[in-house]
XYZ file of C-alpha atoms in Angstrom:
767
model
C 44.415 66.824 95.802
C 44.209 65.458 92.307
C 46.259 66.311 89.530
C 45.628 69.500 87.635
C 44.316 68.044 84.416
C 42.499 65.121 86.319
C 39.424 63.853 84.195
C 36.149 63.796 85.991
C 33.401 62.059 84.253
C 30.379 59.816 84.306
C 29.978 56.175 82.712
C 27.046 54.285 81.256
C 26.369 51.466 78.779
C 24.228 51.168 75.717
C 21.852 48.535 76.688
C 21.238 50.018 80.073
C 19.917 53.182 78.953
C 19.303 53.542 75.331
C 15.988 51.787 74.799
C 14.811 50.439 71.182
C 12.213 51.193 68.684
C 10.829 48.937 66.007
C 12.354 50.405 62.999
C 15.881 51.327 64.520
C 17.483 48.778 62.358
C 19.295 47.190 65.437
C 19.610 43.401 65.879
C 19.235 41.523 69.080
C 21.832 40.921 71.796
C 22.163 38.265 74.316
C 20.305 40.376 76.939
C 17.282 40.715 74.660
C 16.953 36.832 74.807
C 17.830 36.837 78.566
C 14.910 39.095 79.342
C 12.571 37.253 76.834
C 13.234 34.133 78.994
C 12.000 36.027 82.112
C 15.403 35.833 83.937
C 15.454 39.357 84.884
C 13.906 40.790 88.235
C 10.107 40.918 87.900
C 10.333 39.849 84.248
C 11.579 43.375 83.328
C 13.285 44.251 80.105
C 15.306 47.304 78.575
C 12.939 47.979 75.513
C 12.455 51.337 76.792
C 14.937 51.665 79.742
C 15.742 55.434 79.945
C 14.846 56.158 76.300
C 18.060 57.714 75.971
C 18.209 56.960 72.223
C 15.311 59.664 71.792
C 16.375 61.849 74.963
C 20.140 62.235 74.542
C 20.009 66.021 73.736
C 18.139 66.609 76.958
C 20.507 64.201 78.885
C 23.674 65.689 77.590
C 22.256 69.164 78.314
C 21.863 67.935 81.976
C 25.571 66.927 81.810
C 26.426 70.252 80.740
C 24.563 72.045 83.337
C 26.125 69.894 86.001
C 29.691 70.541 84.893
C 30.214 67.023 83.586
C 32.860 67.199 80.728
C 33.797 63.461 80.276
C 31.491 60.818 79.241
C 32.403 57.105 79.056
C 29.571 55.342 77.135
C 29.306 52.068 74.997
C 28.408 51.317 71.610
C 25.770 48.446 71.045
C 27.479 45.960 68.603
C 24.101 44.703 67.383
C 22.821 48.135 66.808
C 25.942 48.769 64.637
C 26.148 45.322 62.866
C 22.724 43.753 63.605
C 24.123 40.057 62.929
C 27.430 40.754 64.540
C 29.186 40.570 61.297
C 28.230 41.714 57.669
C 25.826 44.451 56.864
C 26.242 47.618 58.896
C 23.071 49.308 60.166
C 23.413 53.083 58.915
C 20.690 54.317 61.331
C 22.935 53.127 64.135
C 26.034 54.775 62.788
C 23.869 57.868 62.348
C 22.623 57.618 65.874
C 25.961 57.345 67.553
C 27.612 60.031 65.263
C 24.813 62.473 66.317
C 25.321 61.529 69.928
C 28.998 62.311 69.850
C 28.442 65.623 68.067
C 25.899 66.449 70.697
C 28.378 65.616 73.491
C 30.903 67.937 71.928
C 28.362 70.641 71.454
C 27.916 70.591 75.335
C 31.635 70.420 75.836
C 31.705 66.787 76.699
C 34.616 64.483 75.625
C 33.568 61.197 74.659
C 35.112 57.842 75.678
C 33.799 54.888 73.649
C 33.686 51.483 75.229
C 33.323 48.798 72.473
C 31.947 46.001 74.430
C 29.876 46.358 77.581
C 28.389 42.750 77.701
C 26.220 43.205 74.452
C 27.193 40.266 72.249
C 24.819 40.050 69.227
C 22.472 37.194 69.583
C 23.232 35.851 66.265
C 26.917 35.386 67.212
C 25.951 33.597 70.532
C 23.941 31.056 68.429
C 27.496 30.452 66.668
C 29.071 29.573 69.947
C 29.644 33.138 71.303
C 33.200 33.701 72.989
C 33.743 29.945 72.807
C 34.071 30.080 69.118
C 37.733 31.079 68.032
C 36.025 32.987 65.234
C 34.896 35.533 67.797
C 38.385 37.045 67.524
C 37.626 38.123 63.782
C 34.061 38.909 64.577
C 35.393 41.490 67.093
C 38.122 42.703 64.720
C 35.350 43.486 62.109
C 33.387 45.344 64.476
C 36.547 47.267 65.760
C 37.089 48.349 62.035
C 33.646 49.760 61.732
C 34.048 51.533 65.051
C 37.291 53.037 63.906
C 36.097 53.956 60.449
C 32.926 55.722 61.764
C 33.774 57.283 64.971
C 37.693 57.990 65.153
C 37.384 61.172 63.478
C 35.250 62.452 66.402
C 36.443 60.372 69.311
C 39.988 59.988 70.771
C 39.567 57.499 73.418
C 38.475 53.951 73.180
C 38.181 51.020 75.460
C 37.884 47.366 74.179
C 36.322 45.499 76.850
C 34.454 46.165 79.988
C 34.614 43.740 82.939
C 35.464 40.501 81.136
C 35.511 38.821 84.653
C 31.670 39.406 84.722
C 30.564 38.625 81.094
C 32.719 35.460 81.216
C 32.215 34.501 84.822
C 28.686 35.682 85.514
C 27.450 35.045 82.018
C 28.955 31.722 81.156
C 30.171 30.160 84.358
C 27.517 30.963 86.946
C 24.681 31.764 84.526
C 23.489 34.972 86.580
C 24.010 37.216 83.602
C 23.202 36.842 79.905
C 23.467 34.416 78.112
C 22.709 32.556 81.377
C 24.965 29.385 80.739
C 26.875 27.247 83.265
C 29.824 26.080 80.969
C 32.692 23.765 81.933
C 35.806 25.369 83.410
C 37.774 24.343 80.326
C 35.258 26.102 78.048
C 35.488 29.249 80.082
C 39.331 29.536 80.044
C 39.023 29.013 76.295
C 36.504 31.913 76.166
C 38.905 34.182 78.124
C 41.723 33.126 75.885
C 39.639 34.062 72.799
C 38.470 37.389 74.449
C 41.926 38.454 75.211
C 43.120 37.723 71.578
C 40.140 39.605 70.412
C 41.315 42.508 72.496
C 44.800 42.567 71.072
C 43.381 42.146 67.431
C 40.978 45.100 67.980
C 43.857 47.165 69.431
C 45.630 46.593 66.111
C 42.709 47.276 64.016
C 41.618 50.340 65.981
C 45.221 52.005 65.386
C 45.442 50.892 61.807
C 42.027 52.439 60.809
C 41.867 55.406 63.090
C 41.509 58.792 61.367
C 43.676 60.755 63.959
C 45.880 59.659 66.846
C 43.852 57.790 69.400
C 44.411 56.447 73.035
C 43.139 52.791 73.669
C 42.688 51.262 77.039
C 41.017 48.095 78.646
C 38.756 48.113 81.653
C 38.714 44.724 83.796
C 37.274 44.748 87.454
C 37.793 42.836 90.755
C 37.221 43.163 94.445
C 40.165 44.729 96.110
C 42.201 42.878 98.810
C 43.460 45.632 101.203
C 45.513 45.252 104.300
C 43.960 45.660 107.667
C 46.938 47.715 108.838
C 49.791 49.339 107.307
C 52.255 46.876 108.778
C 54.464 45.583 105.902
C 53.418 42.023 106.438
C 49.825 43.026 106.087
C 50.278 44.962 103.018
C 52.308 42.175 101.454
C 49.458 39.709 102.348
C 46.914 42.092 100.756
C 49.085 42.345 97.626
C 49.438 38.619 97.344
C 45.617 37.859 97.548
C 44.777 40.728 95.137
C 46.862 39.318 92.309
C 46.547 35.669 93.507
C 43.974 32.749 93.040
C 42.495 32.127 96.198
C 38.960 31.917 95.000
C 37.177 28.422 94.538
C 36.949 27.249 91.003
C 33.217 27.961 90.584
C 34.268 31.577 90.954
C 37.671 31.445 89.412
C 37.194 34.505 86.955
C 36.976 36.844 89.995
C 40.766 37.797 90.051
C 42.966 40.453 88.636
C 46.206 38.917 87.280
C 44.791 36.324 84.868
C 42.833 39.062 83.046
C 45.524 41.834 83.201
C 48.923 40.020 83.187
C 48.641 38.748 79.594
C 47.552 42.167 78.424
C 50.304 44.046 80.065
C 53.118 41.559 80.654
C 52.386 39.231 77.593
C 52.127 36.161 79.767
C 49.705 34.444 82.074
C 50.754 34.316 85.818
C 52.687 31.556 86.927
C 50.304 30.768 90.006
C 47.218 30.615 87.837
C 49.022 28.494 85.161
C 49.756 25.784 87.852
C 46.383 25.974 89.407
C 44.401 25.833 86.262
C 46.777 23.477 84.393
C 43.968 20.926 83.745
C 41.645 23.328 81.999
C 43.977 25.543 79.968
C 43.717 25.747 76.098
C 46.671 25.811 73.815
C 48.603 29.134 74.298
C 51.315 30.129 71.678
C 54.104 32.768 71.879
C 52.084 34.348 68.795
C 48.931 34.582 70.910
C 50.646 36.320 73.818
C 52.365 38.752 71.480
C 48.949 39.490 70.085
C 47.281 39.859 73.429
C 49.962 42.428 74.737
C 49.610 45.083 72.117
C 50.689 48.336 73.695
C 48.118 50.363 75.496
C 47.923 53.926 76.483
C 46.123 53.302 79.823
C 44.201 50.664 81.875
C 40.777 51.195 83.241
C 39.627 49.469 86.529
C 36.114 49.377 87.849
C 36.288 49.132 91.627
C 33.330 49.204 93.913
C 34.439 47.368 97.028
C 36.964 45.104 98.725
C 38.015 42.890 101.682
C 40.386 43.353 104.498
C 43.243 40.627 104.921
C 46.206 40.380 107.247
C 49.146 38.107 107.622
C 48.628 35.461 110.246
C 51.122 34.514 112.882
C 52.432 31.660 110.875
C 52.741 33.872 107.736
C 49.526 32.507 106.050
C 46.897 34.983 104.783
C 43.811 35.581 106.973
C 40.598 37.193 105.908
C 39.283 39.723 108.362
C 35.604 39.762 109.156
C 33.793 43.035 109.040
C 32.354 44.381 112.208
C 28.678 43.545 112.834
C 26.459 46.125 111.348
C 29.062 47.441 108.852
C 27.881 49.719 106.067
C 26.446 48.176 102.929
C 24.986 49.713 99.630
C 21.377 48.978 98.688
C 22.639 46.180 96.468
C 24.308 44.759 99.807
C 27.820 45.400 98.575
C 30.139 46.363 101.389
C 31.198 49.862 101.764
C 34.987 49.801 101.787
C 36.576 53.188 100.783
C 40.040 51.903 101.425
C 39.672 49.669 98.289
C 40.147 52.717 95.938
C 43.448 53.710 97.554
C 44.951 50.186 97.710
C 43.594 48.931 94.309
C 45.151 51.763 92.184
C 48.252 51.583 94.422
C 48.751 47.826 93.975
C 47.876 48.180 90.132
C 50.093 51.022 89.452
C 53.107 49.078 91.494
C 52.551 46.031 89.157
C 51.677 47.213 85.886
C 53.265 50.830 85.766
C 50.627 52.061 83.391
C 48.344 55.059 83.772
C 45.121 54.239 85.341
C 41.517 55.498 84.930
C 38.851 54.441 87.329
C 36.291 53.636 84.727
C 33.413 52.628 87.300
C 32.880 53.436 90.876
C 29.482 54.295 92.478
C 26.647 53.261 94.840
C 23.137 51.978 94.661
C 20.921 53.786 97.112
C 17.312 53.403 98.026
C 16.531 56.674 96.389
C 13.093 58.128 96.432
C 11.475 61.498 95.565
C 10.702 63.515 98.687
C 7.825 65.649 99.534
C 9.580 68.625 98.140
C 10.091 67.166 94.877
C 13.899 66.436 95.312
C 16.001 63.272 95.762
C 18.130 63.664 98.767
C 20.682 60.887 98.467
C 23.102 61.859 101.281
C 24.242 58.217 101.618
C 25.694 58.418 97.900
C 27.417 61.749 98.742
C 29.076 60.219 101.845
C 30.044 57.152 99.993
C 31.664 59.066 97.096
C 33.336 61.505 99.359
C 35.010 58.641 101.292
C 36.148 56.646 98.211
C 37.291 59.702 96.361
C 39.165 60.911 99.578
C 41.161 57.498 99.296
C 41.642 57.944 95.551
C 43.172 61.549 96.282
C 45.602 60.014 98.770
C 46.734 57.577 96.233
C 47.354 60.511 93.602
C 49.230 62.470 96.197
C 51.556 59.455 96.781
C 52.438 59.545 93.105
C 49.998 56.905 91.771
C 49.412 58.000 88.134
C 45.580 58.175 88.144
C 44.315 60.163 84.978
C 40.638 60.214 85.700
C 37.517 58.822 87.342
C 34.168 57.902 85.831
C 31.228 57.873 88.223
C 28.748 55.100 87.726
C 26.394 56.248 86.649
C 24.630 59.298 85.294
C 21.058 58.043 84.933
C 19.233 55.374 86.963
C 19.036 52.564 84.489
C 18.328 49.036 83.739
C 20.569 47.268 86.158
C 21.158 43.877 84.272
C 19.450 40.945 86.146
C 18.381 43.322 88.653
C 16.061 45.219 86.452
C 14.978 48.389 87.785
C 15.424 47.515 91.477
C 18.839 49.326 91.833
C 19.508 53.046 91.386
C 23.062 53.985 90.784
C 22.375 57.364 89.038
C 23.163 60.999 89.839
C 19.785 61.620 88.041
C 16.592 59.871 89.186
C 14.626 58.368 86.373
C 10.831 57.688 86.552
C 10.817 54.678 84.423
C 7.117 55.198 83.722
C 7.298 58.775 82.766
C 10.919 59.213 81.927
C 10.992 62.341 84.119
C 14.553 63.289 85.158
C 15.183 64.755 88.604
C 18.920 65.838 89.474
C 19.683 64.129 92.874
C 21.701 66.128 95.613
C 24.757 63.895 94.702
C 24.886 65.437 91.136
C 25.169 68.780 92.598
C 27.858 67.563 95.045
C 29.784 65.990 92.324
C 29.594 69.271 90.376
C 31.264 70.931 93.229
C 33.990 68.017 93.381
C 34.591 68.774 89.672
C 34.786 72.528 89.980
C 37.171 72.369 93.000
C 39.066 69.278 91.560
C 38.275 67.492 94.596
C 39.212 70.293 96.958
C 35.537 70.200 98.523
C 36.063 66.550 99.795
C 35.889 66.173 103.596
C 39.398 65.094 103.718
C 40.435 68.709 102.720
C 37.987 70.190 105.032
C 37.985 70.420 108.783
C 36.179 67.635 110.164
C 33.198 68.566 112.289
C 33.496 65.543 114.552
C 32.713 66.135 118.326
C 35.714 65.160 120.426
C 34.666 63.537 123.586
C 37.188 63.241 126.395
C 38.038 60.823 129.227
C 38.250 63.009 132.367
C 41.511 62.704 134.789
C 40.950 62.640 138.552
C 42.848 63.813 141.463
C 42.704 62.714 145.203
C 42.984 65.539 147.645
C 42.732 65.867 151.463
C 39.912 68.168 151.131
C 38.019 65.998 148.423
C 34.733 64.050 148.619
C 32.731 61.705 146.961
C 30.251 63.899 144.839
C 32.249 63.286 141.639
C 31.288 59.635 141.731
C 27.983 60.002 143.334
C 26.577 62.836 141.554
C 28.178 62.657 138.100
C 28.752 58.844 138.197
C 32.322 59.047 137.211
C 34.013 55.600 137.605
C 36.448 56.672 140.286
C 36.994 55.095 143.866
C 37.916 56.838 146.987
C 36.170 59.257 149.437
C 38.922 62.032 148.698
C 38.094 62.823 145.028
C 38.946 66.432 144.817
C 39.125 67.254 141.065
C 37.857 65.962 137.797
C 40.031 67.349 135.108
C 37.480 67.341 132.274
C 39.377 68.866 129.539
C 43.147 68.945 130.024
C 46.376 68.533 128.244
C 48.788 69.304 131.108
C 51.552 67.161 132.311
C 49.844 66.387 135.362
C 46.659 65.554 133.734
C 46.364 64.771 130.004
C 42.839 63.546 128.944
C 42.453 60.905 126.198
C 39.797 61.048 123.492
C 36.838 58.892 123.952
C 35.705 57.075 120.702
C 35.631 58.328 117.281
C 38.405 59.007 114.853
C 40.901 59.997 117.422
C 40.063 57.397 120.021
C 42.675 56.880 122.605
C 44.960 59.811 121.650
C 45.819 62.234 124.217
C 44.711 65.678 124.005
C 48.283 67.287 124.036
C 49.048 64.914 121.104
C 46.243 66.207 119.232
C 47.190 69.689 119.807
C 50.534 69.159 118.334
C 49.766 66.657 115.603
C 46.113 67.702 114.409
C 46.370 71.608 114.773
C 43.652 71.953 112.129
C 41.029 70.755 114.640
C 42.021 73.796 116.809
C 42.078 76.339 114.007
C 45.866 76.103 113.803
C 46.281 78.341 116.700
C 49.791 79.554 117.249
C 50.500 78.501 120.962
C 52.979 76.302 122.267
C 50.506 74.326 124.322
C 46.702 73.794 124.795
C 45.712 76.971 126.452
C 42.604 76.009 128.869
C 42.037 73.565 131.307
C 38.512 72.551 132.766
C 38.046 71.211 136.082
C 35.122 70.190 138.424
C 35.990 70.634 142.064
C 34.269 68.921 144.933
C 35.377 70.589 148.419
C 34.262 68.492 151.278
C 36.683 70.643 153.379
C 38.003 74.072 153.032
C 40.625 74.434 150.495
C 43.923 76.418 151.299
C 43.992 80.209 150.839
C 45.647 80.581 147.542
C 46.916 83.138 145.025
C 47.992 82.658 141.325
C 50.767 84.682 139.546
C 50.256 86.244 136.077
C 52.196 85.101 133.079
C 55.143 87.380 133.322
C 55.804 86.274 136.930
C 55.302 82.704 136.198
C 57.653 82.796 133.306
C 60.574 84.130 135.383
C 59.711 82.186 138.540
C 58.163 78.992 137.498
C 60.347 77.700 134.646
C 58.422 79.385 131.914
C 54.910 78.139 133.035
C 51.916 79.985 132.228
C 50.312 82.228 134.960
C 46.810 81.338 136.195
C 43.594 83.350 135.352
C 40.548 81.356 136.090
C 36.745 81.600 136.813
C 34.251 79.595 138.854
C 30.767 78.529 138.081
C 29.030 77.460 141.252
C 27.448 73.945 140.590
C 26.113 73.477 144.232
C 26.552 74.931 147.709
C 24.573 75.291 150.951
C 22.222 78.041 151.521
C 24.609 80.026 153.651
C 27.771 79.370 151.552
C 30.552 81.618 151.401
C 33.999 81.998 149.430
C 37.265 83.700 150.144
C 37.548 86.145 147.289
C 40.004 89.082 147.959
C 41.360 90.467 151.284
C 41.077 93.376 153.722
C 44.526 94.841 153.487
C 44.897 98.335 152.225
C 48.583 98.537 151.529
C 51.305 95.973 150.619
C 52.921 96.640 154.088
C 49.672 95.857 155.878
C 49.402 92.783 153.598
C 52.724 91.460 154.627
C 52.276 92.256 158.277
C 48.847 90.425 158.425
C 50.324 87.240 156.671
C 53.561 87.227 158.763
C 51.679 87.759 162.019
C 48.884 85.208 161.196
C 46.097 87.639 161.390
C 43.818 85.583 159.200
C 40.401 86.766 160.519
C 41.433 90.180 159.670
C 43.136 89.429 156.399
C 40.595 86.930 154.783
C 37.493 88.403 153.097
C 34.591 85.992 152.582
C 31.675 86.826 150.503
C 28.348 84.974 150.132
C 27.495 82.987 147.070
C 24.720 80.829 145.671
C 24.228 78.156 143.097
C 24.619 79.498 139.652
C 27.084 82.325 140.581
C 29.884 83.060 138.267
C 33.189 84.604 139.678
C 36.316 85.725 137.783
C 39.548 85.032 139.592
C 42.248 87.113 138.184
C 45.961 86.554 139.086
C 46.823 88.257 142.189
C 43.357 87.684 143.775
C 43.382 85.770 147.104
C 40.923 82.994 146.945
C 39.740 79.838 148.421
C 36.935 77.313 147.972
C 34.951 76.518 151.222
C 33.801 73.086 152.318
C 30.520 72.011 150.760
C 30.795 73.818 147.599
C 31.015 72.152 144.096
C 32.268 74.339 141.145
C 33.383 74.202 137.606
C 36.788 75.988 136.926
C 37.805 77.384 133.598
C 41.455 78.320 133.748
C 44.704 78.884 131.810
C 46.467 75.560 131.319
C 48.626 75.864 134.252
C 48.874 74.170 137.739
C 50.855 77.056 139.409
C 49.254 77.724 142.751
C 50.809 79.709 145.759
C 49.451 78.687 149.146
C 49.146 81.657 151.670
C 47.447 79.729 154.448
C 46.226 76.104 154.995
C 44.605 76.157 158.437
C 47.496 74.464 159.884
C 46.581 71.132 158.431
C 48.767 68.197 158.071
C 49.372 65.938 155.151
C 51.167 62.847 155.902
C 51.857 63.988 159.387
C 53.580 67.241 158.183
C 52.220 70.616 157.235
C 51.779 71.374 153.627
C 54.240 73.619 151.830
C 53.295 77.355 151.851
C 54.613 79.962 149.422
C 54.432 83.093 151.656
C 56.824 85.421 150.039
C 55.944 84.615 146.334
C 52.180 85.154 147.553
C 53.040 88.483 148.899
C 54.839 89.409 145.652
C 51.787 88.788 143.577
C 48.693 89.573 145.596
C 47.049 92.589 144.294
C 46.353 95.347 146.806
C 43.797 96.573 147.264
C 41.492 93.704 146.237
C 38.760 93.976 143.695
C 35.333 95.173 145.300
C 32.808 92.519 146.266
C 30.344 93.911 143.913
C 32.792 93.271 140.854
C 33.588 89.868 141.943
C 30.354 87.946 141.431
C 28.017 87.697 138.391
C 24.400 86.188 138.937
C 23.362 83.904 136.199
C 19.972 83.145 137.421
C 18.228 85.368 134.701
C 20.446 84.297 131.894
C 18.482 83.858 128.623
C 17.536 80.260 127.804
C 18.060 78.282 124.582
C 20.880 80.556 123.409
C 24.693 80.623 123.842
C 25.019 83.560 126.425
C 28.431 85.098 127.014
C 29.192 85.264 130.872
C 32.595 86.729 130.640
C 35.415 87.692 128.333
C 39.147 88.393 129.009
C 42.296 88.186 126.986
C 42.638 84.363 127.869
C 39.207 83.028 127.420
C 35.629 83.679 126.698
C 33.137 81.866 128.924
C 29.338 81.127 127.853
C 26.397 79.482 129.471
C 24.214 77.328 127.365
C 20.856 76.473 129.276
C 18.578 74.544 126.830
C 14.840 74.111 127.571
C 13.876 73.010 124.121
C 16.271 73.715 121.306
C 19.315 76.032 120.870
C 21.293 76.687 117.513
C 24.454 78.686 117.360
C 27.551 78.888 115.157
C 30.947 77.396 116.369
C 32.976 80.176 114.894
C 35.862 80.057 117.325
C 39.278 78.078 116.740
C 37.606 75.550 119.069
C 34.977 75.436 121.691
C 35.106 73.448 125.146
C 31.764 72.157 126.590
C 31.098 70.593 130.022
C 27.550 69.364 130.516
C 26.527 70.050 134.147
C 22.915 69.033 134.239
C 20.463 66.997 132.145
C 21.032 65.549 128.772
C 20.102 66.351 125.169
C 21.237 65.762 121.563
C 24.166 67.749 120.093
C 24.150 67.508 116.172
C 22.484 64.204 116.695
C 24.684 62.770 119.367
C 23.670 62.127 122.963
C 25.211 64.332 125.359
C 24.661 64.069 129.079
C 25.538 65.383 132.631
C 29.424 64.795 133.191
C 30.436 64.721 129.567
C 33.445 66.977 128.504
C 33.859 67.629 124.893
C 35.399 69.736 122.160
C 33.724 71.276 119.308
C 36.476 71.633 116.662
C 37.310 74.372 114.082
C 35.055 74.393 111.087
C 32.149 72.804 112.803
C 29.787 75.322 111.691
C 26.038 75.123 112.906
C 25.562 73.427 116.243
C 22.035 72.255 117.224
C 21.263 71.199 120.679
C 17.872 69.945 121.762
C 16.555 68.540 125.105
C 16.930 69.882 128.621
C 20.539 70.607 129.800
C 22.882 73.177 131.130
C 26.448 73.465 129.984
C 29.283 75.751 130.445
C 31.358 76.380 127.258
C 34.462 78.375 126.723
C 36.833 79.398 123.685
C 39.807 81.576 123.197
């Protein structure tokens, strides 16, 4: 979970949402010129964008209705000071003051970002950040901000993502002002920007009208370890704060932009690598740059996995084919939000805000007039789950600002990318709240409690069966069910089992390869936190090529005393297939215990054994004390207590390895129920069971057994601690996943609605 007073908010920037009007008094910024040059997708511009400057009252009302109480936004430098220095635009001052008042009326705390890439064009003409005068330009701007807004706002951020506005704007030319400057010039620009930051911190504090909190919001992709091995973690940490990028992308790093601010010095590794390009750096510069901050922001969207190679070098791990990407083709890597803040806090020991995180989706208005952006919800759920984990481990994360509230002008990509919680029709300016906004409202209201990491996962658990070879076994488990097991004596498929003699492993998914007995102990939430010392049920398919021995099972009380604390064995059978004249041994013909003992000791088996006719689809309950045996040619599904305790009464004098198999005559006599249950009470005919619903066949203190025969579609609630399912015929889709004959699976606790379509038959059970 997140800390009690965790800040949940949204973020934006002025140029991306505000728009303009001819008499607004604002000057031009570098992005106006960039747009005019036609360097934005499809020649688009931000002259109107979201028209937020005219619609902010409506937008802040939307925030209030969606439970958003914190808003990080930027002020446009050229709207405030049209030429970058000198005369102040009072209309701009009035606009932002009214915006902030309107935020506060709606219960929204403002967080001002001073610079979100919007350098006044007049200053760019004077050299922009390459001109050392930029330090004083920014100081003057900081003074105007403090004097006009610090009475209304407590939180200030100096710069947003300098890696981008220096690297993309002045090194690669992808962003405004669209320049490709020399390495030496870009290092000078960064040094000027950092000194401007330090100067602004001093100016803000000196001119603030109340106590304020100041931070700084850089960015970078996160190197995260491919495993939690110490050597992989160290490799990731080394890369994250290191300088492995080529020079044409040198700005994309963490420590060059954060170490001077927080440590008062540039990192040694960078000083060595970049020695040929560095400007003069004085102790006075470093003291200025490292003015004390109240927090650091970090914008984190994605990352990349690394590991330590065999010889100690760092290896970059390729993502698997088809790995998830956002609409803007950024990789989906939730772990970056855990390792990013963890590494940052370890290094800088300063409170952290995630000042941006979010996802561009291919959003569209559906036929119902809504925007169903499930991809964004899943993205945010996964990322916030990782952030929650970091908080729980003691990382001091104070808040999270989702990028962004409104779909907006996405820089050089124009209106081609949608990051918003609110859909904007850029022609009509109509706003439609997306599903993700309602989801985020719930996140805020529950302080992250509604995240899937805090809920039971509804993941279907498929199992790998375990097989036994028996003298009476056959080949149908391989031939009919296509199980990959050899031999002509395959007697049993333990489809769902967590027993010492047969422990299934999970096939695929989150718990791939783990044994069912381990899951029972280590992941009790999957099973409704049931208070039992072992997994309670065992599901088998039994193929009897020949007759099985005449058997009986003890109850729990008898087994506990006589079988080292084992469970007894209550079971039931579902006849999967049999011959037309098939019969099973169920019960006996003795009237008293004395007659029972006499029949057994004298071997009067023809008098003792009671056979009853059965057919495909019959269901039989076998209580402890019931004499029973499967006859040759019958294939059954058995649901039973998780026990392998069986007493053989008679085995037709067969030999195994040249010797008669062990019998348990006296124990059998002890536990056999006399008289036996009637034939009429022993068999349930399932031929007329309703289709397309979960139908209860039988219920006792140990289990409840259901038949599910789907002709078209069945929907039911998984309301039990867990439900076991064995697919006996056909195939279909279960909550969107293919299930087929021979599959054995568990529907865990909290799964909720289950939808099955296709044509199949299954037997299910629950406790």
